[in-house]
């Protein structure tokens, strides 16, 4: 049967891709490697059955364009690349669902939809090899830090510019990719949630409000090394004791913030021996929130707490910013259309922020109205071979995402 939209075909193609580019440890489509190129060639072959123009842009992003009556464009995006030993859905679900939607639109409009529809396969979303995620989309949005990226080196000592040269990309020209967004009127991205929120609510699908802003710092407490036998408890300047108080405090800060999250992800001590009071303790703090002022408040509260605990413990504290990014809220009207499409498909929707960054955050910051749809992740886990989603949920997400695409076409047509 040749249905216009066939979500079962998407599930079958996901399995086909898994067999082609995965092994017993999971997906192996690391960007710019031969397996990634295999995945892309497989995709291009499928896409070539449609009347689309296919090209790779200056940053290595792959575009399939179905020209419409108007030059205004609806973009649908995802990424074929994976982390090493990754899951079978992260990124490629978005691309394959987008391809299915192109098929439906092509069939419904006889090859000429009212506006132009484009599918993007972003290059190196994961940043697995060079430690820098969102490469292709940040080159496209213009926000890629060229000086930083120029110096990135993989574990084999190969630089990012050299790795790109091997796949035919000139590093110094990657930002030319920005012209791809010239006529973009909206951007849609489907993704597995990669967390447990929809699972805990027992809901298949959710509308994403935006991506979290991040404040990431190293906090170092400076005390005094002293003999663990001869130093009475009341005479110690114990940097670890003070740092440890932050551990429970960040849970209170996160709770007060509404839907923010805080993580102390690492802790190192000096001298780090069994017979010494800790002289220096360095912890890292990662704080995330969808609301800018709320994120700033979480940061201020953590700073104030560290200073209070330091004074109490008779130690010094210093802060160093490691990384920061503003929240990227998505478009309110598109969020509403996403909600409607989900409700129509499975009865109930839920709005949630995204903790991880996605290519959609880069497209949004480039000024293109953007929204994402999430589908439930079993175990709430990704970047792991156990990453999974129920097959009926996978089919549902293709259906709901297609409804969103159709609504977005009409939305773009009615806008000036
Ligand atoms: Zn992803």
Short mmCIF file of C-alpha atoms and ligand atoms in Angstrom, two decimals:
data_model
loop_
_atom_site.label_atom_id
_atom_site.label_comp_id
_atom_site.label_asym_id
_atom_site.label_seq_id
_atom_site.Cartn_x
_atom_site.Cartn_y
_atom_site.Cartn_z
CA UNK A 1 0.00 0.00 0.00
CA UNK A 2 1.43 3.39 -0.96
CA UNK A 3 0.22 5.68 1.84
CA UNK A 4 1.15 9.37 1.63
CA UNK A 5 2.47 9.35 5.22
CA UNK A 6 3.68 6.01 6.45
CA UNK A 7 5.15 6.18 9.98
CA UNK A 8 5.78 2.42 9.90
CA UNK A 9 8.17 3.03 7.04
CA UNK A 10 10.13 5.47 9.25
CA UNK A 11 10.50 2.79 11.94
CA UNK A 12 11.61 0.27 9.31
CA UNK A 13 14.16 2.76 7.94
CA UNK A 14 15.50 3.45 11.43
CA UNK A 15 16.13 -0.27 11.78
CA UNK A 16 17.72 -0.41 8.35
CA UNK A 17 20.07 2.44 9.33
CA UNK A 18 20.88 0.74 12.62
CA UNK A 19 21.85 -2.45 10.80
CA UNK A 20 23.99 -0.47 8.36
CA UNK A 21 25.82 1.86 10.78
CA UNK A 22 25.62 0.26 14.22
CA UNK A 23 27.24 -2.71 15.91
CA UNK A 24 26.77 -4.67 19.14
CA UNK A 25 27.85 -1.56 21.10
CA UNK A 26 25.39 0.82 19.45
CA UNK A 27 25.38 3.50 16.73
CA UNK A 28 28.78 4.43 15.27
CA UNK A 29 27.92 7.39 13.05
CA UNK A 30 30.53 9.76 14.47
CA UNK A 31 30.70 12.89 12.31
CA UNK A 32 33.25 13.03 9.48
CA UNK A 33 34.08 9.30 9.77
CA UNK A 34 33.53 6.69 7.03
CA UNK A 35 30.46 5.31 8.88
CA UNK A 36 28.89 8.77 8.97
CA UNK A 37 29.53 9.11 5.23
CA UNK A 38 27.90 5.69 4.73
CA UNK A 39 24.84 6.92 6.65
CA UNK A 40 24.65 10.07 4.57
CA UNK A 41 25.01 8.22 1.28
CA UNK A 42 22.19 5.92 2.36
CA UNK A 43 20.07 8.98 3.16
CA UNK A 44 20.89 10.70 -0.14
CA UNK A 45 19.88 7.59 -2.06
CA UNK A 46 16.49 7.55 -0.30
CA UNK A 47 16.01 11.27 -0.85
CA UNK A 48 16.87 10.98 -4.54
CA UNK A 49 13.59 9.11 -5.05
CA UNK A 50 11.89 12.46 -4.41
CA UNK A 51 11.94 15.47 -6.76
CA UNK A 52 14.27 17.35 -4.37
CA UNK A 53 17.51 19.27 -4.94
CA UNK A 54 20.26 17.90 -2.73
CA UNK A 55 23.40 19.77 -1.81
CA UNK A 56 25.98 20.04 0.97
CA UNK A 57 26.62 23.56 2.26
CA UNK A 58 29.90 25.24 3.24
CA UNK A 59 29.77 23.75 6.75
CA UNK A 60 28.97 20.20 5.62
CA UNK A 61 25.26 20.37 6.39
CA UNK A 62 23.16 18.37 3.93
CA UNK A 63 20.05 20.01 2.49
CA UNK A 64 17.19 18.49 0.50
CA UNK A 65 14.93 21.13 -1.03
CA UNK A 66 11.44 20.59 -2.40
CA UNK A 67 10.66 23.81 -4.25
CA UNK A 68 7.19 25.25 -3.72
CA UNK A 69 5.01 28.03 -5.15
CA UNK A 70 6.65 30.50 -2.77
CA UNK A 71 10.34 30.94 -1.94
CA UNK A 72 9.43 31.13 1.77
CA UNK A 73 10.83 28.06 3.44
CA UNK A 74 9.77 25.63 6.12
CA UNK A 75 12.87 23.92 7.50
CA UNK A 76 12.88 20.53 9.19
CA UNK A 77 16.10 19.40 10.79
CA UNK A 78 18.01 16.66 12.53
CA UNK A 79 21.44 15.06 12.59
CA UNK A 80 22.66 11.74 11.24
CA UNK A 81 25.80 11.81 13.39
CA UNK A 82 25.89 9.99 16.72
CA UNK A 83 28.22 9.68 19.67
CA UNK A 84 30.42 6.53 19.62
CA UNK A 85 28.36 3.59 20.96
CA UNK A 86 25.30 5.81 20.71
CA UNK A 87 21.59 5.08 20.56
CA UNK A 88 19.63 4.20 17.44
CA UNK A 89 17.29 7.21 17.55
CA UNK A 90 19.17 10.34 18.66
CA UNK A 91 19.25 12.67 15.68
CA UNK A 92 18.40 10.26 12.88
CA UNK A 93 14.77 9.91 14.03
CA UNK A 94 14.39 13.63 13.29
CA UNK A 95 15.91 13.31 9.80
CA UNK A 96 13.95 10.19 8.83
CA UNK A 97 10.66 11.60 10.12
CA UNK A 98 11.44 14.75 8.11
CA UNK A 99 12.03 12.63 5.01
CA UNK A 100 8.67 10.89 5.51
CA UNK A 101 7.01 14.30 5.77
CA UNK A 102 8.69 15.40 2.53
CA UNK A 103 7.19 12.30 0.89
CA UNK A 104 3.72 13.14 2.19
CA UNK A 105 3.95 16.79 1.13
CA UNK A 106 5.30 15.83 -2.28
CA UNK A 107 2.45 13.36 -2.80
CA UNK A 108 -0.25 15.67 -1.50
CA UNK A 109 0.79 18.73 -3.53
CA UNK A 110 1.88 16.90 -6.69
CA UNK A 111 5.52 17.92 -6.24
CA UNK A 112 4.73 21.64 -5.77
CA UNK A 113 3.75 22.61 -2.21
CA UNK A 114 2.55 26.17 -1.50
CA UNK A 115 5.90 27.04 0.11
CA UNK A 116 9.37 25.54 -0.17
CA UNK A 117 10.14 22.66 2.19
CA UNK A 118 13.72 21.83 3.17
CA UNK A 119 15.22 19.02 5.19
CA UNK A 120 18.54 19.73 6.96
CA UNK A 121 20.95 17.08 8.22
CA UNK A 122 23.25 19.17 10.44
CA UNK A 123 26.94 18.20 10.50
CA UNK A 124 28.49 17.13 13.80
CA UNK A 125 25.70 17.98 16.22
CA UNK A 126 27.22 15.76 18.88
CA UNK A 127 30.76 17.12 18.89
CA UNK A 128 31.90 13.65 19.93
CA UNK A 129 35.25 13.84 18.20
CA UNK A 130 36.34 17.43 18.90
CA UNK A 131 34.38 18.11 22.10
CA UNK A 132 32.38 20.91 20.51
CA UNK A 133 28.72 20.24 19.81
CA UNK A 134 26.42 21.95 17.26
CA UNK A 135 29.23 22.51 14.75
CA UNK A 136 27.20 22.70 11.54
CA UNK A 137 24.27 24.61 12.97
CA UNK A 138 26.46 27.13 14.82
CA UNK A 139 28.45 27.76 11.64
CA UNK A 140 25.11 28.33 9.92
CA UNK A 141 23.81 30.64 12.67
CA UNK A 142 27.10 32.56 12.57
CA UNK A 143 27.84 31.93 16.24
CA UNK A 144 30.68 29.42 15.82
CA UNK A 145 33.82 30.75 17.52
CA UNK A 146 36.32 30.41 14.65
CA UNK A 147 39.43 30.92 16.79
CA UNK A 148 38.38 28.28 19.27
CA UNK A 149 37.23 25.83 16.57
CA UNK A 150 40.43 26.29 14.55
CA UNK A 151 42.45 24.94 17.49
CA UNK A 152 40.31 21.89 18.26
CA UNK A 153 42.18 18.58 18.10
CA UNK A 154 40.86 15.01 18.33
CA UNK A 155 42.45 12.14 20.31
CA UNK A 156 44.67 11.24 17.33
CA UNK A 157 46.01 14.80 17.16
CA UNK A 158 44.08 15.66 14.00
CA UNK A 159 42.81 19.25 13.93
CA UNK A 160 39.21 20.09 13.08
CA UNK A 161 40.26 22.02 9.93
CA UNK A 162 42.22 18.95 8.72
CA UNK A 163 39.36 16.56 9.50
CA UNK A 164 37.04 18.84 7.53
CA UNK A 165 39.44 19.01 4.61
CA UNK A 166 39.27 15.20 4.41
CA UNK A 167 35.55 15.41 3.76
CA UNK A 168 35.87 18.31 1.34
CA UNK A 169 35.04 21.21 3.67
CA UNK A 170 37.14 24.39 3.81
CA UNK A 171 37.17 25.41 7.48
CA UNK A 172 37.75 29.09 6.76
CA UNK A 173 34.54 29.26 4.73
CA UNK A 174 32.14 27.35 6.98
CA UNK A 175 30.13 30.44 7.91
CA UNK A 176 29.07 30.82 4.26
CA UNK A 177 26.54 28.22 5.35
CA UNK A 178 24.58 31.12 6.88
CA UNK A 179 23.03 31.94 3.49
CA UNK A 180 20.97 28.74 3.79
CA UNK A 181 18.73 30.53 6.31
CA UNK A 182 17.99 33.50 4.04
CA UNK A 183 14.40 32.49 3.23
CA UNK A 184 13.72 30.44 6.36
CA UNK A 185 10.28 31.23 7.78
CA UNK A 186 10.12 28.50 10.44
CA UNK A 187 12.22 25.63 11.75
CA UNK A 188 10.90 22.39 13.23
CA UNK A 189 12.87 19.68 14.98
CA UNK A 190 11.67 16.39 16.40
CA UNK A 191 13.84 14.66 18.99
CA UNK A 192 13.77 11.92 21.59
CA UNK A 193 13.45 13.55 25.01
CA UNK A 194 16.65 11.98 26.40
CA UNK A 195 15.19 12.46 29.89
CA UNK A 196 12.41 10.92 32.03
CA UNK A 197 9.79 13.72 32.16
CA UNK A 198 7.34 12.34 29.57
CA UNK A 199 7.98 8.80 30.80
CA UNK A 200 7.05 9.78 34.38
CA UNK A 201 3.91 11.53 33.14
CA UNK A 202 3.08 8.49 30.97
CA UNK A 203 2.74 10.76 27.91
CA UNK A 204 4.13 9.93 24.47
CA UNK A 205 4.77 13.47 23.20
CA UNK A 206 5.57 16.97 24.42
CA UNK A 207 6.04 20.50 23.05
CA UNK A 208 9.41 22.03 23.86
CA UNK A 209 9.48 25.56 25.27
CA UNK A 210 13.13 26.23 24.50
CA UNK A 211 16.58 25.15 25.59
CA UNK A 212 17.97 25.89 28.99
CA UNK A 213 20.48 28.64 29.62
CA UNK A 214 23.61 27.38 31.34
CA UNK A 215 25.96 28.86 33.95
CA UNK A 216 28.96 26.60 34.47
CA UNK A 217 31.60 27.43 37.06
CA UNK A 218 34.52 25.95 38.95
CA UNK A 219 34.44 26.83 42.66
CA UNK A 220 37.66 26.43 44.64
CA UNK A 221 37.80 26.46 48.43
CA UNK A 222 41.22 27.18 49.92
CA UNK A 223 41.89 25.93 53.46
CA UNK A 224 45.01 24.62 55.13
CA UNK A 225 46.67 21.20 54.99
CA UNK A 226 47.20 19.78 58.47
CA UNK A 227 48.05 16.42 59.98
CA UNK A 228 44.98 14.25 60.36
CA UNK A 229 46.19 12.90 63.71
CA UNK A 230 47.55 15.94 65.47
CA UNK A 231 45.06 18.63 64.45
CA UNK A 232 42.03 18.97 66.77
CA UNK A 233 38.71 19.24 64.95
CA UNK A 234 38.11 22.82 66.11
CA UNK A 235 41.47 24.05 64.68
CA UNK A 236 40.95 22.90 61.10
CA UNK A 237 40.52 24.92 57.92
CA UNK A 238 38.92 22.06 56.02
CA UNK A 239 38.24 23.01 52.40
CA UNK A 240 36.36 19.77 51.76
CA UNK A 241 33.92 20.34 54.66
CA UNK A 242 32.98 23.72 53.19
CA UNK A 243 32.66 22.38 49.64
CA UNK A 244 30.53 19.52 50.89
CA UNK A 245 27.97 21.95 52.34
CA UNK A 246 27.34 23.16 48.77
CA UNK A 247 26.12 19.72 47.85
CA UNK A 248 22.83 19.90 49.75
CA UNK A 249 22.51 23.66 49.21
CA UNK A 250 22.25 23.38 45.42
CA UNK A 251 19.20 21.14 45.79
CA UNK A 252 17.47 23.89 47.78
CA UNK A 253 18.49 26.50 45.21
CA UNK A 254 17.15 24.37 42.35
CA UNK A 255 13.90 23.71 44.19
CA UNK A 256 13.29 27.43 44.87
CA UNK A 257 13.93 28.24 41.20
CA UNK A 258 10.90 26.38 39.80
CA UNK A 259 12.18 24.18 36.99
CA UNK A 260 15.92 24.86 37.18
CA UNK A 261 18.56 22.17 37.72
CA UNK A 262 21.96 22.33 39.46
CA UNK A 263 24.73 19.73 39.38
CA UNK A 264 28.04 19.42 41.15
CA UNK A 265 29.69 17.13 38.64
CA UNK A 266 33.23 16.91 39.90
CA UNK A 267 35.24 17.31 43.07
CA UNK A 268 39.01 17.19 43.43
CA UNK A 269 41.01 17.62 46.61
CA UNK A 270 44.58 18.58 47.42
CA UNK A 271 46.82 17.21 48.73
CA UNK A 272 44.40 14.31 48.32
CA UNK A 273 46.06 11.95 50.77
CA UNK A 274 44.52 9.94 53.53
CA UNK A 275 46.50 11.60 56.37
CA UNK A 276 45.85 15.28 55.58
CA UNK A 277 43.03 17.73 56.11
CA UNK A 278 42.04 19.03 52.65
CA UNK A 279 43.90 22.19 51.75
CA UNK A 280 42.15 22.87 48.47
CA UNK A 281 38.85 21.56 47.15
CA UNK A 282 37.62 22.33 43.62
CA UNK A 283 34.08 21.54 42.59
CA UNK A 284 32.26 22.27 39.36
CA UNK A 285 28.74 23.64 39.34
CA UNK A 286 26.47 23.41 36.30
CA UNK A 287 23.21 25.40 36.59
CA UNK A 288 20.44 25.45 33.97
CA UNK A 289 17.15 27.25 33.62
CA UNK A 290 14.81 28.27 30.79
CA UNK A 291 14.31 31.73 32.29
CA UNK A 292 17.25 34.16 32.16
CA UNK A 293 16.54 36.09 35.40
CA UNK A 294 15.82 32.84 37.26
CA UNK A 295 19.16 31.44 36.07
CA UNK A 296 20.94 34.60 37.22
CA UNK A 297 19.25 34.25 40.62
CA UNK A 298 20.34 30.61 40.97
CA UNK A 299 23.92 31.69 40.24
CA UNK A 300 23.79 34.58 42.78
CA UNK A 301 22.35 32.29 45.45
CA UNK A 302 25.05 29.68 44.93
CA UNK A 303 27.74 32.36 45.11
CA UNK A 304 26.29 33.82 48.33
CA UNK A 305 26.03 30.35 49.89
CA UNK A 306 29.66 29.55 49.03
CA UNK A 307 30.80 32.79 50.67
CA UNK A 308 28.71 32.14 53.78
CA UNK A 309 30.05 28.58 54.14
CA UNK A 310 33.61 29.79 53.53
CA UNK A 311 33.33 32.35 56.32
CA UNK A 312 31.86 29.74 58.68
CA UNK A 313 34.68 27.32 57.84
CA UNK A 314 37.46 29.90 57.98
CA UNK A 315 38.49 29.17 54.38
CA UNK A 316 38.70 31.28 51.19
CA UNK A 317 36.58 30.78 48.09
CA UNK A 318 37.14 31.73 44.44
CA UNK A 319 34.89 31.35 41.39
CA UNK A 320 35.87 30.81 37.77
CA UNK A 321 33.37 30.82 34.91
CA UNK A 322 33.86 27.82 32.62
CA UNK A 323 31.01 28.37 30.18
CA UNK A 324 27.79 30.30 29.84
CA UNK A 325 24.91 30.33 27.40
CA UNK A 326 21.65 32.23 27.45
CA UNK A 327 18.29 30.43 27.42
CA UNK A 328 16.87 30.05 23.91
CA UNK A 329 13.09 30.24 24.13
CA UNK A 330 11.14 28.94 21.14
CA UNK A 331 8.36 30.71 19.24
CA UNK A 332 5.09 30.95 21.23
CA UNK A 333 2.80 30.53 18.22
CA UNK A 334 4.72 27.49 16.97
CA UNK A 335 4.67 26.02 20.49
CA UNK A 336 0.86 26.35 20.41
CA UNK A 337 0.71 24.64 16.98
CA UNK A 338 2.94 21.87 18.32
CA UNK A 339 0.62 21.40 21.30
CA UNK A 340 -2.44 21.19 19.01
CA UNK A 341 -0.76 18.65 16.74
CA UNK A 342 0.15 16.48 19.71
CA UNK A 343 -3.34 16.66 21.24
CA UNK A 344 -4.91 15.75 17.91
CA UNK A 345 -2.61 12.73 17.66
CA UNK A 346 -2.66 11.30 21.17
CA UNK A 347 -5.13 13.28 23.26
CA UNK A 348 -2.82 15.03 25.67
CA UNK A 349 0.23 17.25 25.41
CA UNK A 350 2.76 18.57 27.89
CA UNK A 351 5.06 21.57 27.62
CA UNK A 352 8.61 21.11 28.83
CA UNK A 353 12.00 22.79 28.54
CA UNK A 354 14.98 21.02 27.02
CA UNK A 355 18.00 20.47 29.24
CA UNK A 356 20.31 19.42 26.41
CA UNK A 357 21.12 21.88 23.65
CA UNK A 358 19.99 21.04 20.15
CA UNK A 359 20.57 22.42 16.65
CA UNK A 360 17.18 24.11 17.08
CA UNK A 361 18.76 26.43 19.65
CA UNK A 362 21.20 27.70 17.02
CA UNK A 363 18.47 28.18 14.41
CA UNK A 364 16.35 30.04 16.99
CA UNK A 365 19.19 32.38 17.90
CA UNK A 366 19.68 33.13 14.20
CA UNK A 367 16.18 34.65 14.34
CA UNK A 368 14.15 31.88 12.68
CA UNK A 369 10.87 31.07 14.51
CA UNK A 370 11.52 27.64 15.95
CA UNK A 371 9.89 24.83 17.90
CA UNK A 372 10.80 21.28 18.86
CA UNK A 373 8.68 18.24 19.61
CA UNK A 374 9.85 15.56 22.05
CA UNK A 375 8.90 11.90 22.07
CA UNK A 376 9.22 9.84 25.22
CA UNK A 377 12.51 8.05 25.92
CA UNK A 378 12.29 4.66 27.65
CA UNK A 379 14.48 4.56 30.75
CA UNK A 380 14.89 8.34 30.18
CA UNK A 381 18.29 7.52 28.68
CA UNK A 382 20.25 8.36 25.53
CA UNK A 383 23.85 8.42 24.26
CA UNK A 384 23.83 4.74 25.11
CA UNK A 385 22.94 1.59 23.19
CA UNK A 386 19.98 1.02 25.55
CA UNK A 387 18.39 4.25 24.28
CA UNK A 388 14.91 3.29 23.09
CA UNK A 389 11.35 4.46 22.43
CA UNK A 390 8.23 2.30 22.03
CA UNK A 391 7.42 1.65 18.39
CA UNK A 392 3.87 2.96 18.69
CA UNK A 393 5.30 6.18 20.15
CA UNK A 394 7.72 6.43 17.25
CA UNK A 395 4.85 6.09 14.81
CA UNK A 396 2.81 8.63 16.80
CA UNK A 397 5.62 11.18 16.75
CA UNK A 398 5.91 10.97 12.96
CA UNK A 399 2.16 11.53 12.67
CA UNK A 400 2.12 14.45 15.13
CA UNK A 401 5.24 16.02 13.62
CA UNK A 402 3.64 15.80 10.18
CA UNK A 403 0.53 17.57 11.47
CA UNK A 404 2.79 20.26 12.92
CA UNK A 405 4.54 20.63 9.54
CA UNK A 406 1.18 21.12 7.80
CA UNK A 407 0.09 23.69 10.40
CA UNK A 408 3.43 25.47 10.04
CA UNK A 409 2.95 25.67 6.24
CA UNK A 410 -0.39 27.41 6.77
CA UNK A 411 1.09 29.61 9.51
CA UNK A 412 3.91 30.73 7.19
CA UNK A 413 1.43 31.46 4.39
CA UNK A 414 -0.65 33.74 6.60
CA UNK A 415 2.34 35.71 7.88
CA UNK A 416 3.56 38.78 6.01
ZN1 LIG B 1 20.47 14.73 19.12
#
